[in-house]
Coordinates of C-alpha atoms in Angstrom, one line a residue:
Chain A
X480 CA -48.8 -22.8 11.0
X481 CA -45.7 -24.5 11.6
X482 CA -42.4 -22.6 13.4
X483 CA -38.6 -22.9 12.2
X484 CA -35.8 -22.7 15.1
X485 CA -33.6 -20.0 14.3
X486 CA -29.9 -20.4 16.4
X487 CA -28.5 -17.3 18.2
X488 CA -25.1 -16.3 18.4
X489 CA -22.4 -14.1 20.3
X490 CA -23.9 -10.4 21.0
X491 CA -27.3 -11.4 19.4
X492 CA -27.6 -14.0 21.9
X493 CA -27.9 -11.1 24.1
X494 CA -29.8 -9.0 21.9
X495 CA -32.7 -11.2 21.7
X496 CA -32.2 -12.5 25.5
X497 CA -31.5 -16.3 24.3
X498 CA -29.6 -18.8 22.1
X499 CA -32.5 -19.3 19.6
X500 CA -36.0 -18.1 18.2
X501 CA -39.0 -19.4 16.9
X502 CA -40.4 -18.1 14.3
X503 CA -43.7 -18.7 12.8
X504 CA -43.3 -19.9 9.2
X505 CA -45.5 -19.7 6.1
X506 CA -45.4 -22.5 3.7
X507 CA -42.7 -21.1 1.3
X508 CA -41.8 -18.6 3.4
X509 CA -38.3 -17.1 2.3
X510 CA -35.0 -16.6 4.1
X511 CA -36.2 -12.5 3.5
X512 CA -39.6 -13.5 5.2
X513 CA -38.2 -14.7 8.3
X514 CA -35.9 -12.2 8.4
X515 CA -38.6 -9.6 8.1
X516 CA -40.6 -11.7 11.0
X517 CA -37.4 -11.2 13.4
X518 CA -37.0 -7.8 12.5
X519 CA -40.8 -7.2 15.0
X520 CA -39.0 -8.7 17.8
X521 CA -37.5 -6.9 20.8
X522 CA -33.4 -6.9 20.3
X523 CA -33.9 -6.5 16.9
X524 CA -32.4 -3.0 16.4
X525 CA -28.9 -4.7 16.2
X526 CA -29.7 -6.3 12.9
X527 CA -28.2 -4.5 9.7
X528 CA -29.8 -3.2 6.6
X529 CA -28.8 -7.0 5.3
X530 CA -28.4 -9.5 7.7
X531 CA -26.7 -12.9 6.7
X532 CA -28.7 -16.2 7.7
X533 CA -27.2 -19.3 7.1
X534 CA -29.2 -21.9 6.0
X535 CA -28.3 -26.0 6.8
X536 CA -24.7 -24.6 7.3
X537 CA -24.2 -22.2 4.4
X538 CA -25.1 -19.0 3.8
X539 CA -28.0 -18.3 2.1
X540 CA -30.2 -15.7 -0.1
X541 CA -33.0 -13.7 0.7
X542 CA -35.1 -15.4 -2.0
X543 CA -34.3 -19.1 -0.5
X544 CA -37.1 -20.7 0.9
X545 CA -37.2 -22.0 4.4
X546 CA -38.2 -25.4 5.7
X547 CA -39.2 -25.6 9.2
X548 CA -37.0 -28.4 9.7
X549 CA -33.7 -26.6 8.1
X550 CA -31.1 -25.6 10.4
X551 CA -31.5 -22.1 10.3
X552 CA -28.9 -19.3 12.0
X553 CA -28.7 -15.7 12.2
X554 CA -24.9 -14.7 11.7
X555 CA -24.1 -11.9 13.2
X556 CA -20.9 -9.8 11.5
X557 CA -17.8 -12.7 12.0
X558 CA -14.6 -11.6 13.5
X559 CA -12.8 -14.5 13.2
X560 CA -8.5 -14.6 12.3
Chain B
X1367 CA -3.1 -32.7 1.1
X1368 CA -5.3 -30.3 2.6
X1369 CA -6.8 -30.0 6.3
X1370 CA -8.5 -27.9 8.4
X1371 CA -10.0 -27.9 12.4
X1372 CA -12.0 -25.6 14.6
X1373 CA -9.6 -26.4 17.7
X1374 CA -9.9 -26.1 21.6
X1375 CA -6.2 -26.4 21.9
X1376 CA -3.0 -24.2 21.7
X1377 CA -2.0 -24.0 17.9
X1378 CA 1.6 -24.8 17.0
X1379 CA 2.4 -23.4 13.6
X1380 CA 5.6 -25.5 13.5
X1381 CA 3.4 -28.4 13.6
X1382 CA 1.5 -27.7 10.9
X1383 CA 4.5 -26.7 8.9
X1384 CA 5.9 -30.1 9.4
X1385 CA 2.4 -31.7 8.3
X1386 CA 2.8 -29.9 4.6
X1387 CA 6.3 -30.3 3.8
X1388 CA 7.2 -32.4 1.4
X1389 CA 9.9 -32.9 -1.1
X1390 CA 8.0 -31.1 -4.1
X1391 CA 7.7 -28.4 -2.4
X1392 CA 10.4 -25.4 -2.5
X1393 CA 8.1 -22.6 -0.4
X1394 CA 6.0 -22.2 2.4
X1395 CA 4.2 -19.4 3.7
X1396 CA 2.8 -19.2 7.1
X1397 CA 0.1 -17.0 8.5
X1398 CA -0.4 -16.3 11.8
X1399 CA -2.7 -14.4 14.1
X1400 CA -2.3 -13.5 17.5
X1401 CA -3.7 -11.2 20.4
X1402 CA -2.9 -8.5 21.1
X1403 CA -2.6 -6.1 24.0
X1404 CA -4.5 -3.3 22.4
X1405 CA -7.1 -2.8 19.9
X1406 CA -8.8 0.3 19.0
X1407 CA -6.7 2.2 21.6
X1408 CA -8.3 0.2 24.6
X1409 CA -5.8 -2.1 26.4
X1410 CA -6.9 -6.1 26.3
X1411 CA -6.7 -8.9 28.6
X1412 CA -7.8 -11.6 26.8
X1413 CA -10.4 -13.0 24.3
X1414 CA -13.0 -15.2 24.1
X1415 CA -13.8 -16.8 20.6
X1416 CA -16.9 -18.4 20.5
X1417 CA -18.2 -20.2 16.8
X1418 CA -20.7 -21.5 15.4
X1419 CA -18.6 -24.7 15.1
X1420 CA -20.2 -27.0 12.7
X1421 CA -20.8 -24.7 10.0
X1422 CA -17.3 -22.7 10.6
X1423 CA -15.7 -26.6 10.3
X1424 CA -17.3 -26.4 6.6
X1425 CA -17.0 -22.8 5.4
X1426 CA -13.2 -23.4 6.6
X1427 CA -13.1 -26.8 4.5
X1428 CA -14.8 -24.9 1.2
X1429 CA -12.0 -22.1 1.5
X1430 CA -9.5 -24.3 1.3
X1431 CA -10.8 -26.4 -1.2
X1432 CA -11.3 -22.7 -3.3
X1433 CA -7.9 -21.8 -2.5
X1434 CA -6.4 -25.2 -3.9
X1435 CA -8.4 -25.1 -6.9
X1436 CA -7.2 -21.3 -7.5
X1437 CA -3.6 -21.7 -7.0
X1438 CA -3.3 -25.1 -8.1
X1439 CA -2.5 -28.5 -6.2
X1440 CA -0.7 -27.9 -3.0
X1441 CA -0.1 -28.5 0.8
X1442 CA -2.9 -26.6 3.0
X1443 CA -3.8 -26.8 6.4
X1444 CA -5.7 -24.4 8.5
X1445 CA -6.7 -24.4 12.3
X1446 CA -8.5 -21.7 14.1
X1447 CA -8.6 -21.8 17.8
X1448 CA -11.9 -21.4 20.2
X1449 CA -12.6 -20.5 23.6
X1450 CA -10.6 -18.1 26.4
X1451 CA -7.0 -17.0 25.0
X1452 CA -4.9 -15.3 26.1
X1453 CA -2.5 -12.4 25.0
X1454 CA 0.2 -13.7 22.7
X1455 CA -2.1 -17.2 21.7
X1456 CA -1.9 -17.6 18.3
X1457 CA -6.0 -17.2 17.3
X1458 CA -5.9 -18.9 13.9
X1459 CA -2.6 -20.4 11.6
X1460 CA -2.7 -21.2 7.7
X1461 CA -0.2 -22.5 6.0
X1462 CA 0.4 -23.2 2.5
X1463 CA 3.1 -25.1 0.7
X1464 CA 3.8 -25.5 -3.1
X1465 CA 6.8 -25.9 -5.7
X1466 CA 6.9 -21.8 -6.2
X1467 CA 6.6 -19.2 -3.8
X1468 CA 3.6 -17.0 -5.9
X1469 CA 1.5 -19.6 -4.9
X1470 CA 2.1 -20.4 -1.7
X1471 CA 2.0 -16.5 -0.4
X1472 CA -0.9 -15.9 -2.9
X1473 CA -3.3 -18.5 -1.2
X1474 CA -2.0 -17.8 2.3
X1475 CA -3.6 -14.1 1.5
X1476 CA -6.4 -15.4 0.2
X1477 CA -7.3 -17.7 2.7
X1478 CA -6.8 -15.6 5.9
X1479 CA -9.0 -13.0 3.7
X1480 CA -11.8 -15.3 3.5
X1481 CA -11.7 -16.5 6.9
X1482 CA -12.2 -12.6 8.1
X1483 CA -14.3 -12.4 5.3
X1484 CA -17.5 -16.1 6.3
X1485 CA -15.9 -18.1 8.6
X1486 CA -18.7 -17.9 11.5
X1487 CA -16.2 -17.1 14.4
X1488 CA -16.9 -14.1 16.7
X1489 CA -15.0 -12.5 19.6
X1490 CA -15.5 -10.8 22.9
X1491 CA -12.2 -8.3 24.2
X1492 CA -12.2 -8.5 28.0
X1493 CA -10.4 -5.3 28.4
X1494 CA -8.2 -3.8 31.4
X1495 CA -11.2 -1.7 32.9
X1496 CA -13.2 -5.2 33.6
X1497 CA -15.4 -4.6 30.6
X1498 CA -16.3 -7.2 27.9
X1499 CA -17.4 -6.6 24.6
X1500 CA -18.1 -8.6 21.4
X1501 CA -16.0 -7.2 18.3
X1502 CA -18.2 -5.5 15.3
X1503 CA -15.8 -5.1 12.3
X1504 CA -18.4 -3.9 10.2
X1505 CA -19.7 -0.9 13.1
X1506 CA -18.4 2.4 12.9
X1507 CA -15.8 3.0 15.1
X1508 CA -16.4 5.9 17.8
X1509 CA -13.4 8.2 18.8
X1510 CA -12.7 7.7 22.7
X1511 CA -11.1 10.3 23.7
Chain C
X193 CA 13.5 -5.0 16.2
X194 CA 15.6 -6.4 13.5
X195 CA 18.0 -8.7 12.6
X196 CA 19.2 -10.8 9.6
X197 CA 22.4 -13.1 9.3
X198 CA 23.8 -15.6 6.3
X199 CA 24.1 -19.0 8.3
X200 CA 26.0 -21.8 7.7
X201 CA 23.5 -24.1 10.0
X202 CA 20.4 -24.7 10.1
X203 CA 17.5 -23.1 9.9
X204 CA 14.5 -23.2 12.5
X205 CA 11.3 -20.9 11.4
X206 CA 9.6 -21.2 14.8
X207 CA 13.0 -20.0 16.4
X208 CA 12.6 -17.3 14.5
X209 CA 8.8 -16.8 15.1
X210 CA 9.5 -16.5 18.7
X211 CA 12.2 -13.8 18.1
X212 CA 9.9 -11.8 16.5
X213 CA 6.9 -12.3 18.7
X214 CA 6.0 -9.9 20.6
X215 CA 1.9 -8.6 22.6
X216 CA 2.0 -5.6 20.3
X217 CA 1.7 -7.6 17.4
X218 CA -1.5 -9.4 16.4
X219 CA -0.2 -10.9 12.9
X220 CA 2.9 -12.9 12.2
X221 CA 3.8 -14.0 8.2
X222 CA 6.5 -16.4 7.5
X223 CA 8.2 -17.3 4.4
X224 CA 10.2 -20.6 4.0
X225 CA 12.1 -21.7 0.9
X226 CA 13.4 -25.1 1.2
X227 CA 15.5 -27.4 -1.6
X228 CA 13.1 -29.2 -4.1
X229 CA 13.5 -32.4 -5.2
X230 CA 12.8 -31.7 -9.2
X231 CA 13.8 -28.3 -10.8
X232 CA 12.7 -27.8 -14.4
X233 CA 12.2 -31.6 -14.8
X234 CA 15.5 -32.5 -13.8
X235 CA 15.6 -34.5 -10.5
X236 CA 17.5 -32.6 -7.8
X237 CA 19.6 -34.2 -5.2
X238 CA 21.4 -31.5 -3.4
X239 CA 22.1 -27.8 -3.8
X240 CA 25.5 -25.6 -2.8
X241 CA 24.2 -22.5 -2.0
X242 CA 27.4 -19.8 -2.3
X243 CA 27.6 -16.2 -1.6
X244 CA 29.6 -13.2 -1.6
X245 CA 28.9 -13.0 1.8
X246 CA 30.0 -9.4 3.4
X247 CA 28.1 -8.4 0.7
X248 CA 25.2 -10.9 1.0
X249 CA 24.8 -10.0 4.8
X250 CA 24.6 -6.0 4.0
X251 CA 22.4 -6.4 1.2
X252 CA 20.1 -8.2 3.0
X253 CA 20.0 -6.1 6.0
X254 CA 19.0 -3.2 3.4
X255 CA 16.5 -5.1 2.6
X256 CA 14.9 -5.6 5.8
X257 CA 15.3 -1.6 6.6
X258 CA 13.6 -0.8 3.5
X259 CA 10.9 -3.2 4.2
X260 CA 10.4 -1.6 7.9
X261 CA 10.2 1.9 6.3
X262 CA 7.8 0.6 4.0
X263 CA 5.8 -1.0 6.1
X264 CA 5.6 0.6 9.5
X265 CA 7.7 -0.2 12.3
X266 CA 7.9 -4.2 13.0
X267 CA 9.5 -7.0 13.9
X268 CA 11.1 -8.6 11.3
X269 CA 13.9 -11.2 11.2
X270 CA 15.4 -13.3 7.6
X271 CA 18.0 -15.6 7.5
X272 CA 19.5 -17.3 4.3
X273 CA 22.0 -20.5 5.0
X274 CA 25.0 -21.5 2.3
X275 CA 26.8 -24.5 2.4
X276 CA 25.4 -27.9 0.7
X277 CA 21.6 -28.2 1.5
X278 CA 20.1 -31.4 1.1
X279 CA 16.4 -31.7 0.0
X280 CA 13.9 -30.2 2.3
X281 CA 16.0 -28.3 3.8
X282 CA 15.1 -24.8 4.6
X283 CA 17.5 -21.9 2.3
X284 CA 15.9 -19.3 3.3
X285 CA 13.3 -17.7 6.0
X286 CA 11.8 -14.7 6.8
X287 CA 9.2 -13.7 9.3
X288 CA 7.4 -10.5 9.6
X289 CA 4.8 -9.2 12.4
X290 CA 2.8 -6.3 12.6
X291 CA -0.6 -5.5 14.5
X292 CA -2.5 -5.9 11.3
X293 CA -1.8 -8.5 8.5
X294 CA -2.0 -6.4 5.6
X295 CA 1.8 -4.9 5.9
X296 CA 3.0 -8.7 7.9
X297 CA 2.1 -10.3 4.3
X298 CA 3.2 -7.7 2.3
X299 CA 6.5 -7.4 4.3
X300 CA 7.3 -10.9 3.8
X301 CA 6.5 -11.4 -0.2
X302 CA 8.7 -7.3 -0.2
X303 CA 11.2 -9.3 1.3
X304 CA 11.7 -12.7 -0.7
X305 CA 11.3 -10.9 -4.2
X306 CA 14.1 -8.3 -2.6
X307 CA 16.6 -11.1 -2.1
X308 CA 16.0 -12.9 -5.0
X309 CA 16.6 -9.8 -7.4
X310 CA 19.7 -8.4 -5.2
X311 CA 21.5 -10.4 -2.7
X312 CA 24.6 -11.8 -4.1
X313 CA 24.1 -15.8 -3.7
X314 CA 24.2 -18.3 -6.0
X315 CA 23.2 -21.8 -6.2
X316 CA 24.6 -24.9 -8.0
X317 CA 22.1 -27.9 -8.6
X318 CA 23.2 -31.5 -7.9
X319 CA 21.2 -33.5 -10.6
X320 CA 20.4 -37.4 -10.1
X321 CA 22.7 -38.0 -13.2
X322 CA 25.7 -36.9 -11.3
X323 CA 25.5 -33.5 -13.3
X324 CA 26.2 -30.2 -11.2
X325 CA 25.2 -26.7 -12.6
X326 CA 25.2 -23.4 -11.7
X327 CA 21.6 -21.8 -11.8
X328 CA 20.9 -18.7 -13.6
X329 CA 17.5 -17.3 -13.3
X330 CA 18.1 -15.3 -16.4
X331 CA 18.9 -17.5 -18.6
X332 CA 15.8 -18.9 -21.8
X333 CA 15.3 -22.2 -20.4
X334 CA 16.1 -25.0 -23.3
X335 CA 13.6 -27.7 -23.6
X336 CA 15.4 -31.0 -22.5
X337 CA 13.2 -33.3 -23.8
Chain D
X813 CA 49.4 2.1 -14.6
X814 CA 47.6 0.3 -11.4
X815 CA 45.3 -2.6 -11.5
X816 CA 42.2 -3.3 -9.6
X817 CA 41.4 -6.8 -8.2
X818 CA 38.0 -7.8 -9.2
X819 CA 36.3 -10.6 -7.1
X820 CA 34.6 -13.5 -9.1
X821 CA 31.9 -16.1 -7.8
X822 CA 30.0 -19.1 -8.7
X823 CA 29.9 -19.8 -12.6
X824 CA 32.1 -17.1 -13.3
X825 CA 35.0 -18.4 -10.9
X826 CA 34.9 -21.4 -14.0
X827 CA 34.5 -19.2 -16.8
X828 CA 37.0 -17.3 -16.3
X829 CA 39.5 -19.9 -14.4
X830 CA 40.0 -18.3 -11.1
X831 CA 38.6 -16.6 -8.1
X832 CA 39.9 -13.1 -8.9
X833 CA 40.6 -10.8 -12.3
X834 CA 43.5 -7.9 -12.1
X835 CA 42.2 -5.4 -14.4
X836 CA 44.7 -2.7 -15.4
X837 CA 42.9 0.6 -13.9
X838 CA 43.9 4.2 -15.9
X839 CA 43.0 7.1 -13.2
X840 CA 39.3 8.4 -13.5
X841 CA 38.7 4.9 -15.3
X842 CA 34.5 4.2 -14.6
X843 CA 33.1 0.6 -13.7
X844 CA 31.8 1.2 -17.4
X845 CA 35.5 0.6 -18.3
X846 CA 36.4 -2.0 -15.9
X847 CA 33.7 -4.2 -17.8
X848 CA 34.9 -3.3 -21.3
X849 CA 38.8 -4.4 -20.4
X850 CA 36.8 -7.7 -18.7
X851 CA 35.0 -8.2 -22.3
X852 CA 38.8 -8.9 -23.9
X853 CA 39.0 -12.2 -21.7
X854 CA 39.0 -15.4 -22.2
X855 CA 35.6 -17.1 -20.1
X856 CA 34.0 -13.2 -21.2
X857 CA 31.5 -15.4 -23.6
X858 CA 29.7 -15.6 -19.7
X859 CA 28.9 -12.1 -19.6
X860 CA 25.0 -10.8 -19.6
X861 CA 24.6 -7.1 -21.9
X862 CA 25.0 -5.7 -18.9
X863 CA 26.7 -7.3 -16.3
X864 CA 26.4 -6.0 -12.5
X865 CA 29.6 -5.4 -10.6
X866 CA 29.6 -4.2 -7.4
X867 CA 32.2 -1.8 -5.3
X868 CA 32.5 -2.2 -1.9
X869 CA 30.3 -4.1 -1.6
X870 CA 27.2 -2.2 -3.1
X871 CA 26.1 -2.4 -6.8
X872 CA 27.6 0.4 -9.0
X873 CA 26.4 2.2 -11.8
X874 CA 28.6 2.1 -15.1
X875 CA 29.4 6.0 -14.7
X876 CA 31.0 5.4 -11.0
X877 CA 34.6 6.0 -10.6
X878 CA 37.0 3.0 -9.6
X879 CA 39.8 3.6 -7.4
X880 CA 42.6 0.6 -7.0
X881 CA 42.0 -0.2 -3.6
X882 CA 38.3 -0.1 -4.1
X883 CA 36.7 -3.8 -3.3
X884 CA 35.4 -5.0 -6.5
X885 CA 33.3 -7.7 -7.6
X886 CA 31.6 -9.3 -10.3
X887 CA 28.1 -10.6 -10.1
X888 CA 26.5 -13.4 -11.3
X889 CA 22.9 -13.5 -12.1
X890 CA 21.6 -14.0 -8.7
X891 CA 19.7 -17.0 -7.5
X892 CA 19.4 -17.2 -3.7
X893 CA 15.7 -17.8 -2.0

């Protein structure tokens, strides 16, 4: 089973004690899937019900399927302006 | 024309009105954000904004493209600002230009909206008591007092 | 604070930016109108901009008061020049701050529609063809081609 | 009878082929009046359906009352900004 690298940023890099996870990954393993793998971890209790991943830079859906070399991120809720 | 930049630098709106100004143009609209002393009742010192810089570069890129395609060809430049500011520093400046003033006010609007809305850009208040914490629009706020 | 004025000089938005500016305020909107270059097809070379101006000036500052009622208390500050403006030159500005952006933006586009419906200036358009003619917003505009 | 002087500007400073009108003024006559004894001009062609005249230095409604020495003005469709 091969893993996907999953960036960390702002309070979750504190939530999850680091700037990035790895995550084991299925072959056609979804955006949901890995977002239901990182929901086991300790820290997770700061996710929402729905939390946004971004996918190679752009947001993606639940149904997307992941590629252990995408450049994956979990976005925590911006507060940008 | 159209531009935008994740910067580590002071932002100068006047500068980026001077960028968009042209001849065809009869209105501008300028928006700008700043800190502030206070937020939520709790006096601030500062703020750091952190991003994830490479994919707020695009998202910024695609919300301007959105915004010219919605209000038709104009002048657009955006720059929001990273790192430790302080109060008063302008955090993010948009501005729009175009021949009518509907436009230009409509996609400054839009595009500040947007930012708030998927531009990957988080921040931490260092408040007066020594405390620091990262900003949660979407969290419920609890009364302090 | 507030403060509004018909000028016969130039005008400087980021003057009036830092007028307005102040740690309480995290948003600052600015509107710019400035002297195109074409107007309904017809090339533009200069416009005189005249007013009524005891009348202008009160008007305006009416304007402003409503707009701080409206919109909570804020720092707002317009100017409108007259005289002969050349292309690109700036007629009017207005810049509005609040802590939140929602009544900035709002302020300034309250503001600009305000002026044009009531403040008592007029403007006469220098055309390429040597032509001069007084503008009327309310008149059906006739095809020239 | 008195007269009232009524201010012109822009266009209507050429229509009507100077900077100000004196408009004969009965007592208790209404800005209503004032506009129909401006309609008998020459350069009145100009006028909107309803054209806005100000007294000192506010616009007034057609009922309002016009003294002499009142500061009145006739105003162009405006076209500042």
């Amino acid at each position: 089973m091969s893993t996907v690298t999953v960036q960390l940023f702002a309070s979750y890099v504190e939530s999850f004690g680091g700037p990035t996870l790895e995550i084991p990954l299925d072959p056609g393993s979804t955006v949901g899937d890995l977002v239901h793998s990182i929901r086991s971890l300790p820290g997770a209790y700061v996710l929402p019900e729905s939390p946004r991943v971004a996918v190679n830079r752009r947001f993606a859906s639940f149904d997307q399927v992941v590629d252990p070399r995408d450049e994956v991120a979990l976005i925590p809720p911006v507060a940008g302006g | 024309m159209r531009r935008s930049a994740i910067v580590t630098r002071a932002i100068d709106p006047a500068t980026l009105m001077a960028e968009v100004q042209s001849t065809e143009f009869g209105a501008i609209s300028v928006f700008a954000g700043t800190v502030r002393d206070t937020n939520d009742g709790r006096s601030v010192t500062a703020i750091d904004y952190s991003a994830y810089t490479s994919m707020a570069e695009s998202e910024l890129e695609s919300i301007l493209a959105e915004a010219q395609d919605r209000f038709g060809v104009m002048g657009i430049v955006a720059e929001h600002r990273v790192g430790t500011l302080a109060i008063g520093d302008v955090s993010v400046a948009i501005v729009a230009a175009h021949a009518h003033r509907g436009p230009a006010l409509d996609c400054t609007r839009f595009v500040i909206e947007e930012i708030k809305k998927r531009v990957p850009i988080w921040k931490r208040e260092h408040y007066a008591d020594g405390a620091r914490e990262w900003v949660d629009p979407t969290a419920r706020r609890v009364a302090t007092t």
